[in-house]
């Protein structure tokens, strides 16, 4: 798997680079199936898409899914859906039936099961797995991605489409895509910014230190893999 790595001066430049790239990456006709993560860089991206790049995408073709969601109500301050609604969904005309929210307010295991079954019904399948056109991932300073944290490496190979992840410090439960669904995507793009990620990024790319203990290091999709980094995260 060859990872494409691009480095930009700062967080806003990373968000802008992805916003400019999206129209190229998403299908030119028919449905566009995109899964998004939470986090600070995606928020900047959503704000750009809702304003400067609003005319760049045919929102009527977009089918929006989440990579992960905290097990909180959709209006909770920590809800990835709430962040996305405020930054993007309230400003662009995606048909409501094409916004596939993970229900953080539901019982976690039941919602993981419901959402996973929904992916099997709503997305094209390859080798029994749902195939996204594009999955946008973040990475935590502990090397987690989606809500697959280092103590739960087994979620990287879980047979289900979705599972329940647990934040190792807060204990907060989260609904998350599992590794095989992420690996099945046509394209995966990491958005990784900030000096808190420098060491983990270096270990992953140099395959040194604890690199194998980082879930993000194990993402090698069937399609393309891109890392969009700012200089701080890249140690540039
Ligand atoms: C979440 C995100 C999470 C995020 C990373 C990076 O629900 O918290 O999906 O995986 O992408 O923690 O977040 P930052 O980009 O804000 O550092």
mmCIF file of C-alpha atoms and ligand atoms in Angstrom:
data_model
loop_
_atom_site.group_PDB
_atom_site.id
_atom_site.type_symbol
_atom_site.label_atom_id
_atom_site.label_comp_id
_atom_site.label_asym_id
_atom_site.label_seq_id
_atom_site.Cartn_x
_atom_site.Cartn_y
_atom_site.Cartn_z
ATOM 1 C CA UNK A 1 0.000 0.000 0.000
ATOM 2 C CA UNK A 2 1.563 3.297 -1.059
ATOM 3 C CA UNK A 3 0.380 6.180 1.080
ATOM 4 C CA UNK A 4 0.186 9.586 -0.582
ATOM 5 C CA UNK A 5 1.411 12.183 1.892
ATOM 6 C CA UNK A 6 0.843 15.918 1.525
ATOM 7 C CA UNK A 7 2.017 18.536 4.002
ATOM 8 C CA UNK A 8 0.466 22.001 4.403
ATOM 9 C CA UNK A 9 1.423 24.979 6.573
ATOM 10 C CA UNK A 10 -1.469 24.711 9.031
ATOM 11 C CA UNK A 11 -4.892 23.304 9.906
ATOM 12 C CA UNK A 12 -6.869 25.677 7.662
ATOM 13 C CA UNK A 13 -4.609 24.855 4.709
ATOM 14 C CA UNK A 14 -5.236 21.143 5.242
ATOM 15 C CA UNK A 15 -8.990 21.739 5.308
ATOM 16 C CA UNK A 16 -8.753 23.829 2.135
ATOM 17 C CA UNK A 17 -6.716 21.160 0.335
ATOM 18 C CA UNK A 18 -9.372 18.533 1.056
ATOM 19 C CA UNK A 19 -12.197 20.899 0.051
ATOM 20 C CA UNK A 20 -10.459 21.489 -3.280
ATOM 21 C CA UNK A 21 -9.861 17.772 -3.780
ATOM 22 C CA UNK A 22 -13.389 16.522 -2.985
ATOM 23 C CA UNK A 23 -14.999 17.388 -6.352
ATOM 24 C CA UNK A 24 -12.209 15.433 -8.064
ATOM 25 C CA UNK A 25 -12.536 12.404 -5.830
ATOM 26 C CA UNK A 26 -16.267 11.943 -5.657
ATOM 27 C CA UNK A 27 -18.117 10.306 -8.554
ATOM 28 C CA UNK A 28 -19.002 12.621 -11.451
ATOM 29 C CA UNK A 29 -22.522 11.186 -11.611
ATOM 30 C CA UNK A 30 -24.812 9.095 -9.457
ATOM 31 C CA UNK A 31 -24.665 8.804 -5.676
ATOM 32 C CA UNK A 32 -21.594 9.964 -3.735
ATOM 33 C CA UNK A 33 -21.102 7.886 -0.605
ATOM 34 C CA UNK A 34 -18.963 9.683 1.966
ATOM 35 C CA UNK A 35 -18.190 8.814 5.600
ATOM 36 C CA UNK A 36 -16.939 11.611 7.854
ATOM 37 C CA UNK A 37 -15.217 11.811 11.222
ATOM 38 C CA UNK A 38 -15.412 14.306 14.046
ATOM 39 C CA UNK A 39 -12.541 16.479 15.185
ATOM 40 C CA UNK A 40 -11.137 19.957 14.719
ATOM 41 C CA UNK A 41 -9.837 19.606 11.159
ATOM 42 C CA UNK A 42 -13.046 18.102 9.767
ATOM 43 C CA UNK A 43 -14.929 21.015 11.378
ATOM 44 C CA UNK A 44 -12.833 23.502 9.424
ATOM 45 C CA UNK A 45 -13.433 21.472 6.266
ATOM 46 C CA UNK A 46 -17.200 21.448 6.790
ATOM 47 C CA UNK A 47 -17.213 25.214 7.346
ATOM 48 C CA UNK A 48 -15.335 25.724 4.061
ATOM 49 C CA UNK A 49 -17.684 23.379 2.180
ATOM 50 C CA UNK A 50 -20.672 25.300 3.528
ATOM 51 C CA UNK A 51 -19.335 28.636 2.353
ATOM 52 C CA UNK A 52 -16.533 29.097 -0.177
ATOM 53 C CA UNK A 53 -16.976 25.644 -1.758
ATOM 54 C CA UNK A 54 -20.743 25.390 -1.513
ATOM 55 C CA UNK A 55 -21.185 25.408 -5.293
ATOM 56 C CA UNK A 56 -18.398 22.876 -5.865
ATOM 57 C CA UNK A 57 -20.472 19.833 -4.956
ATOM 58 C CA UNK A 58 -23.828 18.521 -6.152
ATOM 59 C CA UNK A 59 -25.294 18.130 -2.669
ATOM 60 C CA UNK A 60 -28.349 16.318 -4.064
ATOM 61 C CA UNK A 61 -26.111 13.336 -4.903
ATOM 62 C CA UNK A 62 -24.335 13.171 -1.554
ATOM 63 C CA UNK A 63 -25.128 10.301 0.832
ATOM 64 C CA UNK A 64 -23.516 11.188 4.141
ATOM 65 C CA UNK A 65 -22.497 8.655 6.769
ATOM 66 C CA UNK A 66 -20.444 8.873 9.940
ATOM 67 C CA UNK A 67 -17.209 7.045 10.759
ATOM 68 C CA UNK A 68 -17.981 7.267 14.440
ATOM 69 C CA UNK A 69 -20.252 8.961 16.942
ATOM 70 C CA UNK A 70 -20.117 9.506 20.641
ATOM 71 C CA UNK A 71 -22.921 7.793 22.570
ATOM 72 C CA UNK A 72 -24.608 11.058 23.473
ATOM 73 C CA UNK A 73 -27.797 12.734 22.187
ATOM 74 C CA UNK A 74 -27.564 14.539 18.816
ATOM 75 C CA UNK A 75 -27.778 17.956 20.481
ATOM 76 C CA UNK A 76 -25.023 17.195 22.992
ATOM 77 C CA UNK A 77 -21.900 19.387 22.888
ATOM 78 C CA UNK A 78 -19.761 16.307 22.181
ATOM 79 C CA UNK A 79 -21.930 14.971 19.350
ATOM 80 C CA UNK A 80 -20.128 14.652 16.011
ATOM 81 C CA UNK A 81 -23.528 14.988 14.335
ATOM 82 C CA UNK A 82 -24.227 18.277 16.123
ATOM 83 C CA UNK A 83 -20.849 19.654 15.036
ATOM 84 C CA UNK A 84 -21.531 18.602 11.430
ATOM 85 C CA UNK A 85 -25.078 19.988 11.484
ATOM 86 C CA UNK A 86 -23.925 23.366 12.755
ATOM 87 C CA UNK A 87 -20.866 23.587 10.472
ATOM 88 C CA UNK A 88 -22.382 22.109 7.309
ATOM 89 C CA UNK A 89 -25.803 20.454 7.260
ATOM 90 C CA UNK A 90 -27.771 23.566 8.190
ATOM 91 C CA UNK A 91 -26.208 25.390 5.242
ATOM 92 C CA UNK A 92 -26.302 22.907 2.333
ATOM 93 C CA UNK A 93 -29.215 21.102 0.606
ATOM 94 C CA UNK A 94 -28.429 17.439 1.255
ATOM 95 C CA UNK A 95 -31.770 15.567 1.122
ATOM 96 C CA UNK A 96 -32.677 14.569 4.684
ATOM 97 C CA UNK A 97 -33.094 10.923 3.706
ATOM 98 C CA UNK A 98 -29.469 10.914 2.523
ATOM 99 C CA UNK A 99 -28.091 11.963 5.905
ATOM 100 C CA UNK A 100 -27.451 8.704 7.770
ATOM 101 C CA UNK A 101 -26.903 9.713 11.382
ATOM 102 C CA UNK A 102 -25.466 7.318 13.914
ATOM 103 C CA UNK A 103 -27.947 7.500 16.795
ATOM 104 C CA UNK A 104 -25.737 8.287 19.774
ATOM 105 C CA UNK A 105 -28.784 8.417 22.003
ATOM 106 C CA UNK A 106 -29.626 4.754 21.415
ATOM 107 C CA UNK A 107 -28.334 1.700 23.260
ATOM 108 C CA UNK A 108 -24.765 1.339 21.923
ATOM 109 C CA UNK A 109 -24.719 -2.305 20.875
ATOM 110 C CA UNK A 110 -28.198 -2.041 19.325
ATOM 111 C CA UNK A 111 -27.186 1.061 17.369
ATOM 112 C CA UNK A 112 -23.936 -0.515 16.168
ATOM 113 C CA UNK A 113 -26.031 -3.413 14.900
ATOM 114 C CA UNK A 114 -28.658 -1.151 13.312
ATOM 115 C CA UNK A 115 -26.135 1.096 11.607
ATOM 116 C CA UNK A 116 -24.050 -1.828 10.402
ATOM 117 C CA UNK A 117 -27.106 -3.461 8.860
ATOM 118 C CA UNK A 118 -27.984 -0.141 7.235
ATOM 119 C CA UNK A 119 -24.576 -0.011 5.553
ATOM 120 C CA UNK A 120 -25.145 -3.490 4.155
ATOM 121 C CA UNK A 121 -28.466 -2.350 2.674
ATOM 122 C CA UNK A 122 -27.533 1.139 1.444
ATOM 123 C CA UNK A 123 -24.040 0.770 0.001
ATOM 124 C CA UNK A 124 -22.568 -1.291 -2.830
ATOM 125 C CA UNK A 125 -20.870 -4.391 -1.472
ATOM 126 C CA UNK A 126 -17.515 -6.020 -2.255
ATOM 127 C CA UNK A 127 -16.506 -9.290 -0.595
ATOM 128 C CA UNK A 128 -19.440 -8.877 1.781
ATOM 129 C CA UNK A 129 -18.363 -5.376 2.872
ATOM 130 C CA UNK A 130 -19.990 -1.976 2.211
ATOM 131 C CA UNK A 131 -17.886 0.207 -0.107
ATOM 132 C CA UNK A 132 -17.619 3.950 0.435
ATOM 133 C CA UNK A 133 -16.376 6.286 -2.282
ATOM 134 C CA UNK A 134 -14.430 8.186 0.350
ATOM 135 C CA UNK A 135 -13.815 7.928 4.082
ATOM 136 C CA UNK A 136 -12.355 10.925 5.950
ATOM 137 C CA UNK A 137 -10.455 9.930 9.090
ATOM 138 C CA UNK A 138 -8.783 11.827 11.894
ATOM 139 C CA UNK A 139 -6.115 10.490 14.223
ATOM 140 C CA UNK A 140 -5.780 11.119 17.922
ATOM 141 C CA UNK A 141 -2.450 11.751 19.676
ATOM 142 C CA UNK A 142 -2.666 8.147 20.899
ATOM 143 C CA UNK A 143 -2.850 6.879 17.321
ATOM 144 C CA UNK A 144 -6.558 6.062 17.454
ATOM 145 C CA UNK A 145 -8.646 6.523 14.372
ATOM 146 C CA UNK A 146 -12.410 6.429 14.030
ATOM 147 C CA UNK A 147 -13.228 5.266 17.556
ATOM 148 C CA UNK A 148 -10.810 2.377 17.398
ATOM 149 C CA UNK A 149 -8.462 2.995 20.337
ATOM 150 C CA UNK A 150 -5.194 1.163 21.113
ATOM 151 C CA UNK A 151 -6.745 -1.083 23.796
ATOM 152 C CA UNK A 152 -9.294 -2.311 21.230
ATOM 153 C CA UNK A 153 -7.125 -3.324 18.285
ATOM 154 C CA UNK A 154 -9.529 -6.216 17.658
ATOM 155 C CA UNK A 155 -11.972 -3.706 16.146
ATOM 156 C CA UNK A 156 -9.551 -3.454 13.226
ATOM 157 C CA UNK A 157 -10.538 -6.960 12.182
ATOM 158 C CA UNK A 158 -14.051 -7.229 13.645
ATOM 159 C CA UNK A 159 -16.420 -9.164 11.380
ATOM 160 C CA UNK A 160 -19.245 -6.654 11.978
ATOM 161 C CA UNK A 161 -19.576 -3.422 9.977
ATOM 162 C CA UNK A 162 -19.939 -1.366 13.162
ATOM 163 C CA UNK A 163 -19.030 -1.913 16.801
ATOM 164 C CA UNK A 164 -18.890 -0.088 20.138
ATOM 165 C CA UNK A 165 -15.565 1.570 20.946
ATOM 166 C CA UNK A 166 -14.623 2.896 24.362
ATOM 167 C CA UNK A 167 -12.457 5.934 25.022
ATOM 168 C CA UNK A 168 -9.666 4.571 27.269
ATOM 169 C CA UNK A 169 -9.510 7.651 29.505
ATOM 170 C CA UNK A 170 -13.065 8.910 29.723
ATOM 171 C CA UNK A 171 -14.765 5.533 29.300
ATOM 172 C CA UNK A 172 -17.138 7.201 26.854
ATOM 173 C CA UNK A 173 -18.713 4.679 24.487
ATOM 174 C CA UNK A 174 -18.843 5.400 20.787
ATOM 175 C CA UNK A 175 -20.339 3.781 17.709
ATOM 176 C CA UNK A 176 -17.597 3.171 15.155
ATOM 177 C CA UNK A 177 -17.004 1.689 11.751
ATOM 178 C CA UNK A 178 -14.738 -1.327 12.089
ATOM 179 C CA UNK A 179 -11.430 -1.839 10.301
ATOM 180 C CA UNK A 180 -12.686 -4.043 7.445
ATOM 181 C CA UNK A 181 -15.255 -1.433 6.357
ATOM 182 C CA UNK A 182 -12.597 1.286 6.350
ATOM 183 C CA UNK A 183 -10.209 -0.973 4.418
ATOM 184 C CA UNK A 184 -12.909 -1.704 1.803
ATOM 185 C CA UNK A 185 -13.214 1.980 0.786
ATOM 186 C CA UNK A 186 -12.248 3.206 -2.668
ATOM 187 C CA UNK A 187 -10.283 5.974 -0.997
ATOM 188 C CA UNK A 188 -9.338 6.906 2.575
ATOM 189 C CA UNK A 189 -7.970 10.324 3.554
ATOM 190 C CA UNK A 190 -6.481 11.104 6.953
ATOM 191 C CA UNK A 191 -6.690 14.697 8.155
ATOM 192 C CA UNK A 192 -4.007 14.984 10.846
ATOM 193 C CA UNK A 193 -2.897 18.278 12.350
ATOM 194 C CA UNK A 194 -1.212 19.648 15.437
ATOM 195 C CA UNK A 195 2.062 19.121 17.282
ATOM 196 C CA UNK A 196 0.468 16.555 19.591
ATOM 197 C CA UNK A 197 0.509 14.109 16.651
ATOM 198 C CA UNK A 198 4.162 14.630 15.567
ATOM 199 C CA UNK A 199 5.676 11.652 17.377
ATOM 200 C CA UNK A 200 2.962 9.186 16.402
ATOM 201 C CA UNK A 201 3.020 10.325 12.761
ATOM 202 C CA UNK A 202 6.790 9.884 12.619
ATOM 203 C CA UNK A 203 6.627 6.412 14.191
ATOM 204 C CA UNK A 204 3.908 5.334 11.765
ATOM 205 C CA UNK A 205 5.707 6.547 8.647
ATOM 206 C CA UNK A 206 9.119 5.319 9.799
ATOM 207 C CA UNK A 207 7.658 2.113 11.302
ATOM 208 C CA UNK A 208 9.637 2.679 14.465
ATOM 209 C CA UNK A 209 8.828 2.754 18.212
ATOM 210 C CA UNK A 210 5.294 1.671 19.025
ATOM 211 C CA UNK A 211 3.929 2.117 15.498
ATOM 212 C CA UNK A 212 2.177 -1.270 15.489
ATOM 213 C CA UNK A 213 0.202 -0.319 18.592
ATOM 214 C CA UNK A 214 -1.498 2.565 16.775
ATOM 215 C CA UNK A 215 -4.785 1.677 15.051
ATOM 216 C CA UNK A 216 -4.156 4.397 12.427
ATOM 217 C CA UNK A 217 -0.988 2.558 11.343
ATOM 218 C CA UNK A 218 -3.049 -0.421 10.232
ATOM 219 C CA UNK A 219 -5.304 1.418 7.789
ATOM 220 C CA UNK A 220 -4.332 0.211 4.301
ATOM 221 C CA UNK A 221 -7.448 0.400 2.137
ATOM 222 C CA UNK A 222 -8.093 -1.603 -1.006
ATOM 223 C CA UNK A 223 -8.176 1.752 -2.760
ATOM 224 C CA UNK A 224 -6.050 4.848 -2.284
ATOM 225 C CA UNK A 225 -4.638 6.059 1.023
ATOM 226 C CA UNK A 226 -3.898 9.754 1.532
ATOM 227 C CA UNK A 227 -2.442 11.578 4.532
ATOM 228 C CA UNK A 228 -3.093 15.319 4.672
ATOM 229 C CA UNK A 229 -0.831 16.739 7.370
ATOM 230 C CA UNK A 230 0.037 20.175 8.625
ATOM 231 C CA UNK A 231 3.690 21.029 9.281
ATOM 232 C CA UNK A 232 3.236 20.637 13.027
ATOM 233 C CA UNK A 233 1.971 17.056 12.768
ATOM 234 C CA UNK A 234 4.563 16.233 10.102
ATOM 235 C CA UNK A 235 7.387 17.627 12.242
ATOM 236 C CA UNK A 236 8.350 19.767 9.249
HETATM 237 C C1 LIG B 1 -13.961 11.679 17.299
HETATM 238 C C2 LIG B 1 -13.175 11.587 16.030
HETATM 239 C C3 LIG B 1 -11.755 11.239 16.364
HETATM 240 C C4 LIG B 1 -10.928 12.351 15.799
HETATM 241 C C5 LIG B 1 -9.542 12.346 16.368
HETATM 242 C C6 LIG B 1 -8.743 13.547 15.869
HETATM 243 O O1 LIG B 1 -15.137 11.322 17.310
HETATM 244 O O2 LIG B 1 -13.354 12.186 18.266
HETATM 245 O O3 LIG B 1 -13.710 10.794 15.074
HETATM 246 O O4 LIG B 1 -11.311 9.995 15.891
HETATM 247 O O5 LIG B 1 -10.876 12.222 14.389
HETATM 248 O O6 LIG B 1 -9.647 12.396 17.779
HETATM 249 O O7 LIG B 1 -9.358 14.708 16.327
HETATM 250 P P1 LIG B 1 -8.653 16.133 15.982
HETATM 251 O O8 LIG B 1 -8.633 16.226 14.485
HETATM 252 O O9 LIG B 1 -9.566 17.156 16.615
HETATM 253 O O10 LIG B 1 -7.287 16.092 16.580
#
